[in-house]
Amino acid sequence: MAAETQSWVLMATARAPTNIAVIKYWGKRDEALILPINDSISVTLDPDHLSATTTVAVSPSFKQDRMWLNGKEISLSGGRYQNCLREIRKRAGDVEDEKKGIRIKKEDWEKMHLHIASYNNFPTAAGLASSAAGFACLVFTPAKLMNVKEEHGNFSAIARQGSGSACPSMYGGFVKWKMGNDADGSDSIAVQLASKTKFGMTLLLF
């Protein structure tokens, strides 16, 4: 990894909306992987008013992964956080920033630590599924930082492991969360039913 002795920071920021289910799922066939027993359909809400914005930073000076939610540090020791971050790190690619002289190889990401700051523009635990927006961002933002080359549907399968409601927040408009049939949950993903241009952009990378 080049420029290791320098005090550099590389960042990415994204925003994801919450959503409301119009056809709900009625239970889970697998609690650990958060796999539903039926398909569901959700509508994405206006990201200008009901969304999470997350910034993820990486630096050789960071000693451990840390996260702040609405300005308050929270623990990342929970299995759902760890599952999401582990899956993204497994898919990381090479990253190079010529202007800063930074070159990170894909295998280096296992040793690099992240600082994550997330902010909801609506009250947490107010019945508006803040975890949907939060976990969608928790997956999408580090994935962009680490140059992960995946489709949104694959990101939704990872976000689902943090919060089932995060799965459809990977898209805008009306979104179907497919229950899937595979035991590992790889086919339990979100697919968009209506164009996001009609309902607003879901994920915005700044």
mmCIF file with all atom_site columns, C-alpha atoms in Angstrom:
data_model
loop_
_atom_site.group_PDB
_atom_site.id
_atom_site.type_symbol
_atom_site.label_atom_id
_atom_site.label_alt_id
_atom_site.label_comp_id
_atom_site.label_asym_id
_atom_site.label_entity_id
_atom_site.label_seq_id
_atom_site.pdbx_PDB_ins_code
_atom_site.Cartn_x
_atom_site.Cartn_y
_atom_site.Cartn_z
_atom_site.occupancy
_atom_site.B_iso_or_equiv
_atom_site.pdbx_formal_charge
_atom_site.auth_seq_id
_atom_site.auth_comp_id
_atom_site.auth_asym_id
_atom_site.auth_atom_id
_atom_site.pdbx_PDB_model_num
ATOM 1   C CA . MET A 1 1   ? 0.000   0.000   0.000   1.00 0.00 ? 1   MET A CA 1
ATOM 2   C CA . ALA A 1 2   ? 1.585   3.287   -1.119  1.00 0.00 ? 2   ALA A CA 1
ATOM 3   C CA . ALA A 1 3   ? 1.713   6.444   1.010   1.00 0.00 ? 3   ALA A CA 1
ATOM 4   C CA . GLU A 1 4   ? 1.296   4.357   4.158   1.00 0.00 ? 4   GLU A CA 1
ATOM 5   C CA . THR A 1 5   ? 3.350   6.699   6.308   1.00 0.00 ? 5   THR A CA 1
ATOM 6   C CA . GLN A 1 6   ? 1.357   9.721   5.237   1.00 0.00 ? 6   GLN A CA 1
ATOM 7   C CA . SER A 1 7   ? -1.612  11.042  7.184   1.00 0.00 ? 7   SER A CA 1
ATOM 8   C CA . TRP A 1 8   ? -4.173  10.646  4.414   1.00 0.00 ? 8   TRP A CA 1
ATOM 9   C CA . VAL A 1 9   ? -7.917  10.047  4.538   1.00 0.00 ? 9   VAL A CA 1
ATOM 10  C CA . LEU A 1 10  ? -10.068 8.715   1.717   1.00 0.00 ? 10  LEU A CA 1
ATOM 11  C CA . MET A 1 11  ? -13.854 9.179   1.958   1.00 0.00 ? 11  MET A CA 1
ATOM 12  C CA . ALA A 1 12  ? -17.128 8.390   0.229   1.00 0.00 ? 12  ALA A CA 1
ATOM 13  C CA . THR A 1 13  ? -20.619 9.683   1.026   1.00 0.00 ? 13  THR A CA 1
ATOM 14  C CA . ALA A 1 14  ? -24.028 8.345   0.019   1.00 0.00 ? 14  ALA A CA 1
ATOM 15  C CA . ARG A 1 15  ? -27.669 8.883   0.877   1.00 0.00 ? 15  ARG A CA 1
ATOM 16  C CA . ALA A 1 16  ? -30.453 6.295   1.020   1.00 0.00 ? 16  ALA A CA 1
ATOM 17  C CA . PRO A 1 17  ? -34.160 6.720   1.775   1.00 0.00 ? 17  PRO A CA 1
ATOM 18  C CA . THR A 1 18  ? -36.386 4.715   4.029   1.00 0.00 ? 18  THR A CA 1
ATOM 19  C CA . ASN A 1 19  ? -39.390 2.868   2.630   1.00 0.00 ? 19  ASN A CA 1
ATOM 20  C CA . ILE A 1 20  ? -42.855 1.681   3.559   1.00 0.00 ? 20  ILE A CA 1
ATOM 21  C CA . ALA A 1 21  ? -44.133 -1.800  2.730   1.00 0.00 ? 21  ALA A CA 1
ATOM 22  C CA . VAL A 1 22  ? -47.413 -1.821  0.832   1.00 0.00 ? 22  VAL A CA 1
ATOM 23  C CA . ILE A 1 23  ? -47.417 -5.630  0.662   1.00 0.00 ? 23  ILE A CA 1
ATOM 24  C CA . LYS A 1 24  ? -45.686 -6.881  3.810   1.00 0.00 ? 24  LYS A CA 1
ATOM 25  C CA . TYR A 1 25  ? -43.747 -10.024 4.513   1.00 0.00 ? 25  TYR A CA 1
ATOM 26  C CA . TRP A 1 26  ? -45.262 -12.096 7.313   1.00 0.00 ? 26  TRP A CA 1
ATOM 27  C CA . GLY A 1 27  ? -42.316 -13.770 8.956   1.00 0.00 ? 27  GLY A CA 1
ATOM 28  C CA . LYS A 1 28  ? -38.837 -15.172 8.383   1.00 0.00 ? 28  LYS A CA 1
ATOM 29  C CA . ARG A 1 29  ? -37.804 -18.632 7.307   1.00 0.00 ? 29  ARG A CA 1
ATOM 30  C CA . ASP A 1 30  ? -34.248 -17.911 8.479   1.00 0.00 ? 30  ASP A CA 1
ATOM 31  C CA . GLU A 1 31  ? -33.597 -15.476 11.338  1.00 0.00 ? 31  GLU A CA 1
ATOM 32  C CA . ALA A 1 32  ? -29.820 -15.281 10.906  1.00 0.00 ? 32  ALA A CA 1
ATOM 33  C CA . LEU A 1 33  ? -29.913 -14.459 7.179   1.00 0.00 ? 33  LEU A CA 1
ATOM 34  C CA . ILE A 1 34  ? -33.212 -12.541 7.467   1.00 0.00 ? 34  ILE A CA 1
ATOM 35  C CA . LEU A 1 35  ? -34.965 -14.508 4.741   1.00 0.00 ? 35  LEU A CA 1
ATOM 36  C CA . PRO A 1 36  ? -38.712 -13.852 4.406   1.00 0.00 ? 36  PRO A CA 1
ATOM 37  C CA . ILE A 1 37  ? -41.400 -16.485 3.888   1.00 0.00 ? 37  ILE A CA 1
ATOM 38  C CA . ASN A 1 38  ? -43.071 -14.443 1.137   1.00 0.00 ? 38  ASN A CA 1
ATOM 39  C CA . ASP A 1 39  ? -42.360 -11.712 -1.406  1.00 0.00 ? 39  ASP A CA 1
ATOM 40  C CA . SER A 1 40  ? -43.126 -8.112  -0.430  1.00 0.00 ? 40  SER A CA 1
ATOM 41  C CA . ILE A 1 41  ? -43.462 -4.764  -2.176  1.00 0.00 ? 41  ILE A CA 1
ATOM 42  C CA . SER A 1 42  ? -42.354 -1.394  -0.781  1.00 0.00 ? 42  SER A CA 1
ATOM 43  C CA . VAL A 1 43  ? -42.492 2.199   -1.894  1.00 0.00 ? 43  VAL A CA 1
ATOM 44  C CA . THR A 1 44  ? -39.440 4.416   -1.414  1.00 0.00 ? 44  THR A CA 1
ATOM 45  C CA . LEU A 1 45  ? -40.054 7.680   0.415   1.00 0.00 ? 45  LEU A CA 1
ATOM 46  C CA . ASP A 1 46  ? -38.719 11.123  -0.483  1.00 0.00 ? 46  ASP A CA 1
ATOM 47  C CA . PRO A 1 47  ? -34.967 11.096  0.257   1.00 0.00 ? 47  PRO A CA 1
ATOM 48  C CA . ASP A 1 48  ? -34.976 14.870  0.809   1.00 0.00 ? 48  ASP A CA 1
ATOM 49  C CA . HIS A 1 49  ? -37.121 14.377  3.907   1.00 0.00 ? 49  HIS A CA 1
ATOM 50  C CA . LEU A 1 50  ? -36.756 10.734  4.983   1.00 0.00 ? 50  LEU A CA 1
ATOM 51  C CA . SER A 1 51  ? -33.257 9.412   4.447   1.00 0.00 ? 51  SER A CA 1
ATOM 52  C CA . ALA A 1 52  ? -29.903 8.564   5.977   1.00 0.00 ? 52  ALA A CA 1
ATOM 53  C CA . THR A 1 53  ? -26.667 10.158  4.812   1.00 0.00 ? 53  THR A CA 1
ATOM 54  C CA . THR A 1 54  ? -23.510 8.191   5.552   1.00 0.00 ? 54  THR A CA 1
ATOM 55  C CA . THR A 1 55  ? -19.852 9.085   5.151   1.00 0.00 ? 55  THR A CA 1
ATOM 56  C CA . VAL A 1 56  ? -17.229 6.345   5.359   1.00 0.00 ? 56  VAL A CA 1
ATOM 57  C CA . ALA A 1 57  ? -13.548 7.198   5.740   1.00 0.00 ? 57  ALA A CA 1
ATOM 58  C CA . VAL A 1 58  ? -10.435 5.042   5.645   1.00 0.00 ? 58  VAL A CA 1
ATOM 59  C CA . SER A 1 59  ? -6.949  5.994   6.822   1.00 0.00 ? 59  SER A CA 1
ATOM 60  C CA . PRO A 1 60  ? -3.815  4.104   7.904   1.00 0.00 ? 60  PRO A CA 1
ATOM 61  C CA . SER A 1 61  ? -4.011  6.125   11.135  1.00 0.00 ? 61  SER A CA 1
ATOM 62  C CA . PHE A 1 62  ? -7.339  4.525   12.163  1.00 0.00 ? 62  PHE A CA 1
ATOM 63  C CA . LYS A 1 63  ? -6.808  1.847   14.828  1.00 0.00 ? 63  LYS A CA 1
ATOM 64  C CA . GLN A 1 64  ? -10.243 0.218   14.727  1.00 0.00 ? 64  GLN A CA 1
ATOM 65  C CA . ASP A 1 65  ? -13.617 0.383   13.020  1.00 0.00 ? 65  ASP A CA 1
ATOM 66  C CA . ARG A 1 66  ? -15.831 3.050   14.607  1.00 0.00 ? 66  ARG A CA 1
ATOM 67  C CA . MET A 1 67  ? -19.311 4.393   13.899  1.00 0.00 ? 67  MET A CA 1
ATOM 68  C CA . TRP A 1 68  ? -21.324 7.443   14.906  1.00 0.00 ? 68  TRP A CA 1
ATOM 69  C CA . LEU A 1 69  ? -25.098 7.705   14.502  1.00 0.00 ? 69  LEU A CA 1
ATOM 70  C CA . ASN A 1 70  ? -26.516 11.234  14.659  1.00 0.00 ? 70  ASN A CA 1
ATOM 71  C CA . GLY A 1 71  ? -23.317 12.391  16.381  1.00 0.00 ? 71  GLY A CA 1
ATOM 72  C CA . LYS A 1 72  ? -23.253 9.662   19.061  1.00 0.00 ? 72  LYS A CA 1
ATOM 73  C CA . GLU A 1 73  ? -20.777 6.814   18.866  1.00 0.00 ? 73  GLU A CA 1
ATOM 74  C CA . ILE A 1 74  ? -22.350 3.362   18.749  1.00 0.00 ? 74  ILE A CA 1
ATOM 75  C CA . SER A 1 75  ? -20.869 -0.119  18.934  1.00 0.00 ? 75  SER A CA 1
ATOM 76  C CA . LEU A 1 76  ? -20.072 -2.043  15.769  1.00 0.00 ? 76  LEU A CA 1
ATOM 77  C CA . SER A 1 77  ? -19.694 -5.331  17.632  1.00 0.00 ? 77  SER A CA 1
ATOM 78  C CA . GLY A 1 78  ? -23.177 -6.562  16.708  1.00 0.00 ? 78  GLY A CA 1
ATOM 79  C CA . GLY A 1 79  ? -23.390 -9.459  14.291  1.00 0.00 ? 79  GLY A CA 1
ATOM 80  C CA . ARG A 1 80  ? -25.507 -7.588  11.759  1.00 0.00 ? 80  ARG A CA 1
ATOM 81  C CA . TYR A 1 81  ? -22.984 -4.763  11.404  1.00 0.00 ? 81  TYR A CA 1
ATOM 82  C CA . GLN A 1 82  ? -20.105 -7.216  11.196  1.00 0.00 ? 82  GLN A CA 1
ATOM 83  C CA . ASN A 1 83  ? -21.870 -9.353  8.584   1.00 0.00 ? 83  ASN A CA 1
ATOM 84  C CA . CYS A 1 84  ? -22.401 -6.380  6.279   1.00 0.00 ? 84  CYS A CA 1
ATOM 85  C CA . LEU A 1 85  ? -18.868 -5.028  6.609   1.00 0.00 ? 85  LEU A CA 1
ATOM 86  C CA . ARG A 1 86  ? -17.324 -8.485  6.212   1.00 0.00 ? 86  ARG A CA 1
ATOM 87  C CA . GLU A 1 87  ? -19.240 -9.160  2.999   1.00 0.00 ? 87  GLU A CA 1
ATOM 88  C CA . ILE A 1 88  ? -18.218 -5.803  1.518   1.00 0.00 ? 88  ILE A CA 1
ATOM 89  C CA . ARG A 1 89  ? -14.551 -6.293  2.428   1.00 0.00 ? 89  ARG A CA 1
ATOM 90  C CA . LYS A 1 90  ? -14.605 -9.717  0.727   1.00 0.00 ? 90  LYS A CA 1
ATOM 91  C CA . ARG A 1 91  ? -15.683 -8.032  -2.515  1.00 0.00 ? 91  ARG A CA 1
ATOM 92  C CA . ALA A 1 92  ? -13.319 -5.034  -2.354  1.00 0.00 ? 92  ALA A CA 1
ATOM 93  C CA . GLY A 1 93  ? -11.210 -4.060  -5.334  1.00 0.00 ? 93  GLY A CA 1
ATOM 94  C CA . ASP A 1 94  ? -8.043  -2.084  -5.914  1.00 0.00 ? 94  ASP A CA 1
ATOM 95  C CA . VAL A 1 95  ? -8.341  1.659   -5.263  1.00 0.00 ? 95  VAL A CA 1
ATOM 96  C CA . GLU A 1 96  ? -5.998  4.369   -6.493  1.00 0.00 ? 96  GLU A CA 1
ATOM 97  C CA . ASP A 1 97  ? -6.039  8.126   -5.990  1.00 0.00 ? 97  ASP A CA 1
ATOM 98  C CA . GLU A 1 98  ? -3.235  9.584   -8.069  1.00 0.00 ? 98  GLU A CA 1
ATOM 99  C CA . LYS A 1 99  ? -3.623  13.116  -6.687  1.00 0.00 ? 99  LYS A CA 1
ATOM 100 C CA . LYS A 1 100 ? -3.120  11.922  -3.105  1.00 0.00 ? 100 LYS A CA 1
ATOM 101 C CA . GLY A 1 101 ? -0.606  9.246   -4.035  1.00 0.00 ? 101 GLY A CA 1
ATOM 102 C CA . ILE A 1 102 ? -2.809  6.552   -2.524  1.00 0.00 ? 102 ILE A CA 1
ATOM 103 C CA . ARG A 1 103 ? -2.890  2.981   -3.779  1.00 0.00 ? 103 ARG A CA 1
ATOM 104 C CA . ILE A 1 104 ? -4.823  0.345   -1.858  1.00 0.00 ? 104 ILE A CA 1
ATOM 105 C CA . LYS A 1 105 ? -4.768  -3.256  -3.064  1.00 0.00 ? 105 LYS A CA 1
ATOM 106 C CA . LYS A 1 106 ? -7.885  -5.364  -2.605  1.00 0.00 ? 106 LYS A CA 1
ATOM 107 C CA . GLU A 1 107 ? -6.171  -7.608  -0.064  1.00 0.00 ? 107 GLU A CA 1
ATOM 108 C CA . ASP A 1 108 ? -5.246  -4.542  2.054   1.00 0.00 ? 108 ASP A CA 1
ATOM 109 C CA . TRP A 1 109 ? -8.890  -3.810  2.895   1.00 0.00 ? 109 TRP A CA 1
ATOM 110 C CA . GLU A 1 110 ? -8.965  -6.652  5.423   1.00 0.00 ? 110 GLU A CA 1
ATOM 111 C CA . LYS A 1 111 ? -6.353  -4.744  7.452   1.00 0.00 ? 111 LYS A CA 1
ATOM 112 C CA . MET A 1 112 ? -7.710  -1.212  6.943   1.00 0.00 ? 112 MET A CA 1
ATOM 113 C CA . HIS A 1 113 ? -10.113 0.298   9.480   1.00 0.00 ? 113 HIS A CA 1
ATOM 114 C CA . LEU A 1 114 ? -13.156 2.436   8.747   1.00 0.00 ? 114 LEU A CA 1
ATOM 115 C CA . HIS A 1 115 ? -14.773 5.412   10.453  1.00 0.00 ? 115 HIS A CA 1
ATOM 116 C CA . ILE A 1 116 ? -18.476 5.646   9.655   1.00 0.00 ? 116 ILE A CA 1
ATOM 117 C CA . ALA A 1 117 ? -20.690 8.664   10.365  1.00 0.00 ? 117 ALA A CA 1
ATOM 118 C CA . SER A 1 118 ? -24.405 8.356   9.635   1.00 0.00 ? 118 SER A CA 1
ATOM 119 C CA . TYR A 1 119 ? -27.146 10.945  10.064  1.00 0.00 ? 119 TYR A CA 1
ATOM 120 C CA . ASN A 1 120 ? -30.912 10.484  9.758   1.00 0.00 ? 120 ASN A CA 1
ATOM 121 C CA . ASN A 1 121 ? -32.932 13.542  8.732   1.00 0.00 ? 121 ASN A CA 1
ATOM 122 C CA . PHE A 1 122 ? -35.940 12.094  10.574  1.00 0.00 ? 122 PHE A CA 1
ATOM 123 C CA . PRO A 1 123 ? -36.333 10.719  14.120  1.00 0.00 ? 123 PRO A CA 1
ATOM 124 C CA . THR A 1 124 ? -34.817 7.315   14.839  1.00 0.00 ? 124 THR A CA 1
ATOM 125 C CA . ALA A 1 125 ? -37.243 4.710   16.232  1.00 0.00 ? 125 ALA A CA 1
ATOM 126 C CA . ALA A 1 126 ? -40.246 6.718   15.063  1.00 0.00 ? 126 ALA A CA 1
ATOM 127 C CA . GLY A 1 127 ? -41.893 3.903   13.116  1.00 0.00 ? 127 GLY A CA 1
ATOM 128 C CA . LEU A 1 128 ? -40.277 4.960   9.822   1.00 0.00 ? 128 LEU A CA 1
ATOM 129 C CA . ALA A 1 129 ? -37.775 2.106   9.476   1.00 0.00 ? 129 ALA A CA 1
ATOM 130 C CA . SER A 1 130 ? -34.608 4.113   10.052  1.00 0.00 ? 130 SER A CA 1
ATOM 131 C CA . SER A 1 131 ? -32.682 0.824   9.896   1.00 0.00 ? 131 SER A CA 1
ATOM 132 C CA . ALA A 1 132 ? -33.726 0.477   6.237   1.00 0.00 ? 132 ALA A CA 1
ATOM 133 C CA . ALA A 1 133 ? -31.938 3.669   5.227   1.00 0.00 ? 133 ALA A CA 1
ATOM 134 C CA . GLY A 1 134 ? -29.099 3.113   7.680   1.00 0.00 ? 134 GLY A CA 1
ATOM 135 C CA . PHE A 1 135 ? -28.107 -0.390  6.588   1.00 0.00 ? 135 PHE A CA 1
ATOM 136 C CA . ALA A 1 136 ? -28.576 0.434   2.897   1.00 0.00 ? 136 ALA A CA 1
ATOM 137 C CA . CYS A 1 137 ? -26.016 3.207   3.370   1.00 0.00 ? 137 CYS A CA 1
ATOM 138 C CA . LEU A 1 138 ? -23.812 1.016   5.562   1.00 0.00 ? 138 LEU A CA 1
ATOM 139 C CA . VAL A 1 139 ? -23.453 -1.367  2.627   1.00 0.00 ? 139 VAL A CA 1
ATOM 140 C CA . PHE A 1 140 ? -23.490 0.994   -0.350  1.00 0.00 ? 140 PHE A CA 1
ATOM 141 C CA . THR A 1 141 ? -21.086 3.665   0.948   1.00 0.00 ? 141 THR A CA 1
ATOM 142 C CA . PRO A 1 142 ? -18.111 1.442   1.892   1.00 0.00 ? 142 PRO A CA 1
ATOM 143 C CA . ALA A 1 143 ? -18.749 -0.559  -1.281  1.00 0.00 ? 143 ALA A CA 1
ATOM 144 C CA . LYS A 1 144 ? -18.161 2.593   -3.336  1.00 0.00 ? 144 LYS A CA 1
ATOM 145 C CA . LEU A 1 145 ? -15.130 3.494   -1.225  1.00 0.00 ? 145 LEU A CA 1
ATOM 146 C CA . MET A 1 146 ? -13.661 0.002   -1.745  1.00 0.00 ? 146 MET A CA 1
ATOM 147 C CA . ASN A 1 147 ? -14.473 -0.072  -5.472  1.00 0.00 ? 147 ASN A CA 1
ATOM 148 C CA . VAL A 1 148 ? -16.796 -3.064  -5.204  1.00 0.00 ? 148 VAL A CA 1
ATOM 149 C CA . LYS A 1 149 ? -18.141 -4.053  -8.631  1.00 0.00 ? 149 LYS A CA 1
ATOM 150 C CA . GLU A 1 150 ? -21.602 -5.452  -7.913  1.00 0.00 ? 150 GLU A CA 1
ATOM 151 C CA . GLU A 1 151 ? -25.161 -4.861  -9.066  1.00 0.00 ? 151 GLU A CA 1
ATOM 152 C CA . HIS A 1 152 ? -27.609 -3.122  -6.725  1.00 0.00 ? 152 HIS A CA 1
ATOM 153 C CA . GLY A 1 153 ? -29.462 -6.406  -6.347  1.00 0.00 ? 153 GLY A CA 1
ATOM 154 C CA . ASN A 1 154 ? -26.347 -8.023  -4.877  1.00 0.00 ? 154 ASN A CA 1
ATOM 155 C CA . PHE A 1 155 ? -25.890 -5.069  -2.522  1.00 0.00 ? 155 PHE A CA 1
ATOM 156 C CA . SER A 1 156 ? -29.487 -5.543  -1.391  1.00 0.00 ? 156 SER A CA 1
ATOM 157 C CA . ALA A 1 157 ? -28.744 -9.151  -0.422  1.00 0.00 ? 157 ALA A CA 1
ATOM 158 C CA . ILE A 1 158 ? -25.939 -7.911  1.831   1.00 0.00 ? 158 ILE A CA 1
ATOM 159 C CA . ALA A 1 159 ? -28.002 -5.072  3.322   1.00 0.00 ? 159 ALA A CA 1
ATOM 160 C CA . ARG A 1 160 ? -30.778 -7.584  4.037   1.00 0.00 ? 160 ARG A CA 1
ATOM 161 C CA . GLN A 1 161 ? -28.454 -9.291  6.512   1.00 0.00 ? 161 GLN A CA 1
ATOM 162 C CA . GLY A 1 162 ? -28.389 -6.070  8.533   1.00 0.00 ? 162 GLY A CA 1
ATOM 163 C CA . SER A 1 163 ? -32.085 -5.258  8.277   1.00 0.00 ? 163 SER A CA 1
ATOM 164 C CA . GLY A 1 164 ? -34.723 -6.854  6.080   1.00 0.00 ? 164 GLY A CA 1
ATOM 165 C CA . SER A 1 165 ? -36.240 -3.465  5.342   1.00 0.00 ? 165 SER A CA 1
ATOM 166 C CA . ALA A 1 166 ? -32.877 -2.243  3.998   1.00 0.00 ? 166 ALA A CA 1
ATOM 167 C CA . CYS A 1 167 ? -33.159 -4.591  1.029   1.00 0.00 ? 167 CYS A CA 1
ATOM 168 C CA . PRO A 1 168 ? -35.691 -2.468  -0.947  1.00 0.00 ? 168 PRO A CA 1
ATOM 169 C CA . SER A 1 169 ? -33.991 0.810   0.028   1.00 0.00 ? 169 SER A CA 1
ATOM 170 C CA . MET A 1 170 ? -31.325 0.068   -2.568  1.00 0.00 ? 170 MET A CA 1
ATOM 171 C CA . TYR A 1 171 ? -33.735 1.319   -5.235  1.00 0.00 ? 171 TYR A CA 1
ATOM 172 C CA . GLY A 1 172 ? -36.222 4.140   -5.755  1.00 0.00 ? 172 GLY A CA 1
ATOM 173 C CA . GLY A 1 173 ? -39.924 3.980   -6.551  1.00 0.00 ? 173 GLY A CA 1
ATOM 174 C CA . PHE A 1 174 ? -41.756 0.696   -6.035  1.00 0.00 ? 174 PHE A CA 1
ATOM 175 C CA . VAL A 1 175 ? -39.506 -2.230  -5.171  1.00 0.00 ? 175 VAL A CA 1
ATOM 176 C CA . LYS A 1 176 ? -40.119 -5.956  -4.794  1.00 0.00 ? 176 LYS A CA 1
ATOM 177 C CA . TRP A 1 177 ? -38.205 -7.940  -2.190  1.00 0.00 ? 177 TRP A CA 1
ATOM 178 C CA . LYS A 1 178 ? -38.030 -11.487 -3.531  1.00 0.00 ? 178 LYS A CA 1
ATOM 179 C CA . MET A 1 179 ? -38.226 -14.217 -0.903  1.00 0.00 ? 179 MET A CA 1
ATOM 180 C CA . GLY A 1 180 ? -35.897 -16.439 -2.939  1.00 0.00 ? 180 GLY A CA 1
ATOM 181 C CA . ASN A 1 181 ? -35.445 -20.184 -2.659  1.00 0.00 ? 181 ASN A CA 1
ATOM 182 C CA . ASP A 1 182 ? -31.727 -20.765 -2.117  1.00 0.00 ? 182 ASP A CA 1
ATOM 183 C CA . ALA A 1 183 ? -30.696 -21.810 1.391   1.00 0.00 ? 183 ALA A CA 1
ATOM 184 C CA . ASP A 1 184 ? -27.853 -19.272 1.473   1.00 0.00 ? 184 ASP A CA 1
ATOM 185 C CA . GLY A 1 185 ? -30.214 -16.394 0.617   1.00 0.00 ? 185 GLY A CA 1
ATOM 186 C CA . SER A 1 186 ? -28.290 -15.362 -2.497  1.00 0.00 ? 186 SER A CA 1
ATOM 187 C CA . ASP A 1 187 ? -31.505 -15.051 -4.511  1.00 0.00 ? 187 ASP A CA 1
ATOM 188 C CA . SER A 1 188 ? -33.430 -13.119 -1.844  1.00 0.00 ? 188 SER A CA 1
ATOM 189 C CA . ILE A 1 189 ? -32.818 -9.699  -3.366  1.00 0.00 ? 189 ILE A CA 1
ATOM 190 C CA . ALA A 1 190 ? -34.599 -6.473  -4.263  1.00 0.00 ? 190 ALA A CA 1
ATOM 191 C CA . VAL A 1 191 ? -35.761 -5.708  -7.797  1.00 0.00 ? 191 VAL A CA 1
ATOM 192 C CA . GLN A 1 192 ? -37.197 -2.418  -8.978  1.00 0.00 ? 192 GLN A CA 1
ATOM 193 C CA . LEU A 1 193 ? -40.771 -2.459  -10.263 1.00 0.00 ? 193 LEU A CA 1
ATOM 194 C CA . ALA A 1 194 ? -41.137 1.218   -11.256 1.00 0.00 ? 194 ALA A CA 1
ATOM 195 C CA . SER A 1 195 ? -38.598 3.650   -12.647 1.00 0.00 ? 195 SER A CA 1
ATOM 196 C CA . LYS A 1 196 ? -36.725 5.669   -10.051 1.00 0.00 ? 196 LYS A CA 1
ATOM 197 C CA . THR A 1 197 ? -36.974 8.697   -12.341 1.00 0.00 ? 197 THR A CA 1
ATOM 198 C CA . LYS A 1 198 ? -40.645 8.889   -11.382 1.00 0.00 ? 198 LYS A CA 1
ATOM 199 C CA . PHE A 1 199 ? -40.038 8.723   -7.664  1.00 0.00 ? 199 PHE A CA 1
ATOM 200 C CA . GLY A 1 200 ? -36.602 10.212  -7.046  1.00 0.00 ? 200 GLY A CA 1
ATOM 201 C CA . MET A 1 201 ? -33.057 8.947   -6.850  1.00 0.00 ? 201 MET A CA 1
ATOM 202 C CA . THR A 1 202 ? -32.468 6.358   -4.155  1.00 0.00 ? 202 THR A CA 1
ATOM 203 C CA . LEU A 1 203 ? -28.703 6.367   -3.627  1.00 0.00 ? 203 LEU A CA 1
ATOM 204 C CA . LEU A 1 204 ? -26.685 9.486   -4.356  1.00 0.00 ? 204 LEU A CA 1
ATOM 205 C CA . LEU A 1 205 ? -22.904 9.387   -4.267  1.00 0.00 ? 205 LEU A CA 1
ATOM 206 C CA . PHE A 1 206 ? -21.394 12.787  -3.530  1.00 0.00 ? 206 PHE A CA 1
#
